[in-house]
mmCIF file of C-alpha atoms in Angstrom:
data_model
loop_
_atom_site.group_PDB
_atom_site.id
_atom_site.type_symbol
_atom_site.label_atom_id
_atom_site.label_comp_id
_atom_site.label_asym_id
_atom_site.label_seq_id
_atom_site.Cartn_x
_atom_site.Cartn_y
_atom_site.Cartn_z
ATOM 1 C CA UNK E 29 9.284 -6.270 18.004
ATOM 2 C CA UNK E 30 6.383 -3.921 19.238
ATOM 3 C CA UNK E 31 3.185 -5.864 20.897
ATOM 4 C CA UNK E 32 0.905 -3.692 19.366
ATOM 5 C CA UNK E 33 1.961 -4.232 15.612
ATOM 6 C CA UNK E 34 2.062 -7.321 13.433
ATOM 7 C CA UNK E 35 5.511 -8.254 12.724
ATOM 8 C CA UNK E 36 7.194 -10.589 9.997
ATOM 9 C CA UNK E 37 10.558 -12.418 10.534
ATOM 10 C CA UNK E 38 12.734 -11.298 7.804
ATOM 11 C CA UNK E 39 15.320 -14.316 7.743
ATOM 12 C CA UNK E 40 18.456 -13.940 5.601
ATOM 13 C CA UNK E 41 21.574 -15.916 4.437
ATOM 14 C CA UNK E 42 24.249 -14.305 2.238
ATOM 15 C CA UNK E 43 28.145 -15.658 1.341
ATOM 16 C CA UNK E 44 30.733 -12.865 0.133
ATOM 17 C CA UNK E 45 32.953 -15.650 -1.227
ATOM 18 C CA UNK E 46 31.876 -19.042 -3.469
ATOM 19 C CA UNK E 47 31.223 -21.657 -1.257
ATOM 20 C CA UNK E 48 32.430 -25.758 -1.342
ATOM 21 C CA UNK E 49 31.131 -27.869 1.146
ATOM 22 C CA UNK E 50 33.229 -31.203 0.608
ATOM 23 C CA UNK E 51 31.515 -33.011 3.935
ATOM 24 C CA UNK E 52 28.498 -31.517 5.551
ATOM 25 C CA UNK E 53 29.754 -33.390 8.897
ATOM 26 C CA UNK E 54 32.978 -30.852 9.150
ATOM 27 C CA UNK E 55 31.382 -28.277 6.765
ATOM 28 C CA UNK E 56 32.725 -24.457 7.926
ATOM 29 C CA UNK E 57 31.656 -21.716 6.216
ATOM 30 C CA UNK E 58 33.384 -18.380 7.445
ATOM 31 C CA UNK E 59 32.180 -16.250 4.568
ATOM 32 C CA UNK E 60 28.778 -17.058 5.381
ATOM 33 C CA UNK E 61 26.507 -14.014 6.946
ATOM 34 C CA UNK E 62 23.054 -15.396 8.394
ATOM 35 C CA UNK E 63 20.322 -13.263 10.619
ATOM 36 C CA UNK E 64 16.768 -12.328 11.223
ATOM 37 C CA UNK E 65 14.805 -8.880 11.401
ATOM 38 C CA UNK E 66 11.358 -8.230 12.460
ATOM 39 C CA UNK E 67 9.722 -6.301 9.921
ATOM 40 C CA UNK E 68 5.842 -4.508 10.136
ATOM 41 C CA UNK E 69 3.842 -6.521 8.234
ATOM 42 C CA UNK E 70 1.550 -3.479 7.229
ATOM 43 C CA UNK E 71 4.533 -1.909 5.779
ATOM 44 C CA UNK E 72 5.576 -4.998 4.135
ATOM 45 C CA UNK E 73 2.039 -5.186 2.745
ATOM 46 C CA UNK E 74 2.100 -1.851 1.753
ATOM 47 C CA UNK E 75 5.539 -1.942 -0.001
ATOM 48 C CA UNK E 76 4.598 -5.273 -1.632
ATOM 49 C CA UNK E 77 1.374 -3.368 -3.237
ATOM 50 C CA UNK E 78 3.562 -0.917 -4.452
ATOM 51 C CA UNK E 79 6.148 -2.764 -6.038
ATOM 52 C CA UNK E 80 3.244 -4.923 -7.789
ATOM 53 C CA UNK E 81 2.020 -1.660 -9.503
ATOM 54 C CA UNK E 82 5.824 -0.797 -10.296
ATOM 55 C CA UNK E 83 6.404 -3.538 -11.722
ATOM 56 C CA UNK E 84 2.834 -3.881 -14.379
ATOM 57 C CA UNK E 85 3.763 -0.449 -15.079
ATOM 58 C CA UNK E 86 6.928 -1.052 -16.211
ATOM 59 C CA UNK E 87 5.433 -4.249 -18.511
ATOM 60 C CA UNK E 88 2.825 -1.610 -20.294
ATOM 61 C CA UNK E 89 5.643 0.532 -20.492
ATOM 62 C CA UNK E 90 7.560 -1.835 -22.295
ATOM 63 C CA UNK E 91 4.952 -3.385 -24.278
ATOM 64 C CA UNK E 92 3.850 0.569 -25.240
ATOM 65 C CA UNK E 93 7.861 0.774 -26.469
ATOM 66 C CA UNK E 94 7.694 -3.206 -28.436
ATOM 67 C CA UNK E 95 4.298 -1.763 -30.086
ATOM 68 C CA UNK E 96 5.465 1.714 -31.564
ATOM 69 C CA UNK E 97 8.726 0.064 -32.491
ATOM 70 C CA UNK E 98 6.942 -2.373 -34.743
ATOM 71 C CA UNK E 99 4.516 -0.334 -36.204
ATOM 72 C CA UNK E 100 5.694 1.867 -39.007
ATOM 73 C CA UNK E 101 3.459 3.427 -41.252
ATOM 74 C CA UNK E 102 4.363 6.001 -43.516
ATOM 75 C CA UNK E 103 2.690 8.861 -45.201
ATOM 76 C CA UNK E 104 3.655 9.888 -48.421
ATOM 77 C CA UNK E 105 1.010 13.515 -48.500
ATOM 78 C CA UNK E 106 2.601 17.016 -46.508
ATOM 79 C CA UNK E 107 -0.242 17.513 -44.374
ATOM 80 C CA UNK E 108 -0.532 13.894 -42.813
ATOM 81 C CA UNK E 109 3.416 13.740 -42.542
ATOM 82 C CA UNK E 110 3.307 16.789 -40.530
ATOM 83 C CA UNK E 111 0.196 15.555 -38.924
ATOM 84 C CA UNK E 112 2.099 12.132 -38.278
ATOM 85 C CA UNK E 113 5.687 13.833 -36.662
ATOM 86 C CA UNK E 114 3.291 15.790 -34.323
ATOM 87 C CA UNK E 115 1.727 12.956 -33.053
ATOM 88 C CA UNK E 116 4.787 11.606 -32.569
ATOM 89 C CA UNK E 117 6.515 14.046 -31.212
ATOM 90 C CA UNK E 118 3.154 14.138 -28.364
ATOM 91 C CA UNK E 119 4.032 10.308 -28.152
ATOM 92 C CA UNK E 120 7.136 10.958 -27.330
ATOM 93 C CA UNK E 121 7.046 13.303 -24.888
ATOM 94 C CA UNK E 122 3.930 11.178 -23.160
ATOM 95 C CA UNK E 123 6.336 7.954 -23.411
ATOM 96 C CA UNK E 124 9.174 10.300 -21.520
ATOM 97 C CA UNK E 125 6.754 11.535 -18.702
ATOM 98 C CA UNK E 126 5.432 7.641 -17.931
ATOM 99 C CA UNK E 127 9.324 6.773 -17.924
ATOM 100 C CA UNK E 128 9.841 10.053 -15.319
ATOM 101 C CA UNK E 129 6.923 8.823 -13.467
ATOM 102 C CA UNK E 130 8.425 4.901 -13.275
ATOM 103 C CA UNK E 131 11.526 6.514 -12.137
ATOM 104 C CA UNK E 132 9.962 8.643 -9.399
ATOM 105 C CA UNK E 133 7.851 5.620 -8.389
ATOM 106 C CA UNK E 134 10.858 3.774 -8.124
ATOM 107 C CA UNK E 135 13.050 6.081 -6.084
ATOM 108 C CA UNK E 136 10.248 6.396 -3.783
ATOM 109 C CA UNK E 137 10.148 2.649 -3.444
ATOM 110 C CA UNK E 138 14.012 2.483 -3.009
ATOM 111 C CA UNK E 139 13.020 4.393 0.375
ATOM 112 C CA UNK E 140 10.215 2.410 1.555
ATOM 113 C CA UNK E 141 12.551 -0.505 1.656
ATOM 114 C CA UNK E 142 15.237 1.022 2.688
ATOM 115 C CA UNK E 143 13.088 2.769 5.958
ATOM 116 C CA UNK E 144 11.759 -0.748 6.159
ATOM 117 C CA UNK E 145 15.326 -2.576 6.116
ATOM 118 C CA UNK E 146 16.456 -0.314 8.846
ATOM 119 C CA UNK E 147 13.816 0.640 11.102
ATOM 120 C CA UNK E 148 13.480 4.077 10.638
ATOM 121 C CA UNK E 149 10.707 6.649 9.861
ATOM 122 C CA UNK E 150 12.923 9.707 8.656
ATOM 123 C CA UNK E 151 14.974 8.705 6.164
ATOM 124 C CA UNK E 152 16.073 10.839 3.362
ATOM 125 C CA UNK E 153 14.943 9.600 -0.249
ATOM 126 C CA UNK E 154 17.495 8.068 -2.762
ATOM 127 C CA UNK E 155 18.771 10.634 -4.891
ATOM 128 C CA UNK E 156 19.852 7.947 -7.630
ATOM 129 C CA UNK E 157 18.303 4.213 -7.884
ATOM 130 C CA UNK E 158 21.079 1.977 -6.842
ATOM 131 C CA UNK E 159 20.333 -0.270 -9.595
ATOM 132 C CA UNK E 160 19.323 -0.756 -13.245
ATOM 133 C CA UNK E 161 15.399 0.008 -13.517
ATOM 134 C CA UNK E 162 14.559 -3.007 -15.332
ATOM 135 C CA UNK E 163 11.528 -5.486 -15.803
ATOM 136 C CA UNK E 164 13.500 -8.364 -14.539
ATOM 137 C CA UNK E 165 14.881 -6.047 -11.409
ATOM 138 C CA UNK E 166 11.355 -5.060 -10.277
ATOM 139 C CA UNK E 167 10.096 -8.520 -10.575
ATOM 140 C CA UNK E 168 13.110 -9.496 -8.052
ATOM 141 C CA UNK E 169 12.250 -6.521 -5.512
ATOM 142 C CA UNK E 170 8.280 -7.623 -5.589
ATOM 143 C CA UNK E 171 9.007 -11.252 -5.141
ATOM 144 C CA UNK E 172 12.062 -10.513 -2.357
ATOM 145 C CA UNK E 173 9.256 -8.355 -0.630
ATOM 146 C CA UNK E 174 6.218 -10.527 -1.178
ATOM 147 C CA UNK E 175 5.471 -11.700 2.789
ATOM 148 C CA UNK E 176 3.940 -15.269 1.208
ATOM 149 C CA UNK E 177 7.162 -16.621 -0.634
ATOM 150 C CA UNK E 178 11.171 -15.899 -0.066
ATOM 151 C CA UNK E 179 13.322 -14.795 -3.191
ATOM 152 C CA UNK E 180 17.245 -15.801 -4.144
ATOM 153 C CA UNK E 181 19.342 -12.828 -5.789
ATOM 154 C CA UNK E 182 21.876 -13.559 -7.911
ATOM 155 C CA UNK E 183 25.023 -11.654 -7.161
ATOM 156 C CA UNK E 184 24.611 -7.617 -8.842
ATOM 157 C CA UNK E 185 23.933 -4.159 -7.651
ATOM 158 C CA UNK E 186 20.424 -4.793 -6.254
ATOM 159 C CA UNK E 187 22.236 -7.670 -3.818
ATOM 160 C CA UNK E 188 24.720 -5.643 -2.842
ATOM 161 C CA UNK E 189 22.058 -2.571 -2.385
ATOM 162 C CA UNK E 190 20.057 -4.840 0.084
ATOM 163 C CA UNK E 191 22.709 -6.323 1.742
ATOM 164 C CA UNK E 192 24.265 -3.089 2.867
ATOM 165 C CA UNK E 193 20.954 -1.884 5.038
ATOM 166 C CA UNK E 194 21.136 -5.750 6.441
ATOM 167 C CA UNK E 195 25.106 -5.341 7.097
ATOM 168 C CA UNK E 196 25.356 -2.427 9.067
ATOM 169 C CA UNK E 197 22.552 -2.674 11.110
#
């Protein structure tokens, strides 16, 4: 790590096959893949703050959808129907440009970790996200990056996206 910049120890432990330990005294473990990675904690900080915001966007977003799902009203005169599919056609087309913007936000965070992961400034932006844009997936990726706790994935796409910047470095 440099002298001149804080630094985290990223420490990792990963198995590519189920594991049985029958005696911890003569327990080996070849599928087992262990290290450590020293990390900028301003960038860590940064990408943590980031994620947070992802990820309460993403609840409004989805509390926005729960809402307008549940509420129905209907309109029996012509003016206030037409009134009413205008509106939501403007709702819809709002509710499609936060969902762009989640995605965008997203993507770009998919590079911050991934320039973090491997120690690089230039690094081209993710065309696609690797994974399903989810609540429950952006809770994962702000806990795995908060610097005050640790995180365990369960085995999916967003493991297997992390574990390939960790792999081949």
């Amino acid at each position: 790590p440099q002298i001149s910049e804080k630094q985290v120890l990223l420490i990792y432990a990963f198995n590519n096959k189920a594991v049985t330990v029958i005696s911890l005294k003569t327990c080996r473990v070849p599928h087992v893949n262990a290290g450590q990675k020293w990390i900028p904690l301003h960038g860590l900080l940064l990408l943590h703050e980031k994620l947070s915001e992802l990820r309460q966007q993403a609840e409004a977003l989805l509390q926005v959808r729960e809402k307008t799902s549940s509420e129905s009203p209907v309109h029996f005169g012509s003016s206030e129907k037409r009134l009413g599919s205008a509106t939501k056609t403007e709702a819809l087309s709002e509710k499609s440009r936060k969902i762009q913007q989640l995605e965008d936000m997203t993507r770009l965070c998919c590079t911050q970790i991934k320039q973090l992961l491997l120690s690089k400034a230039n690094i081209e932006p993710e065309p696609e996200i690797p994974f399903d844009v989810s609540i429950a997936n952006l809770q994962t990726l702000e806990k795995i990056f908060d610097p005050s706790r640790g995180h365990i994935l369960s085995p999916g796409l967003l493991l297997d996206w992390i574990i390939s910047f960790i792999i081949f470095v």
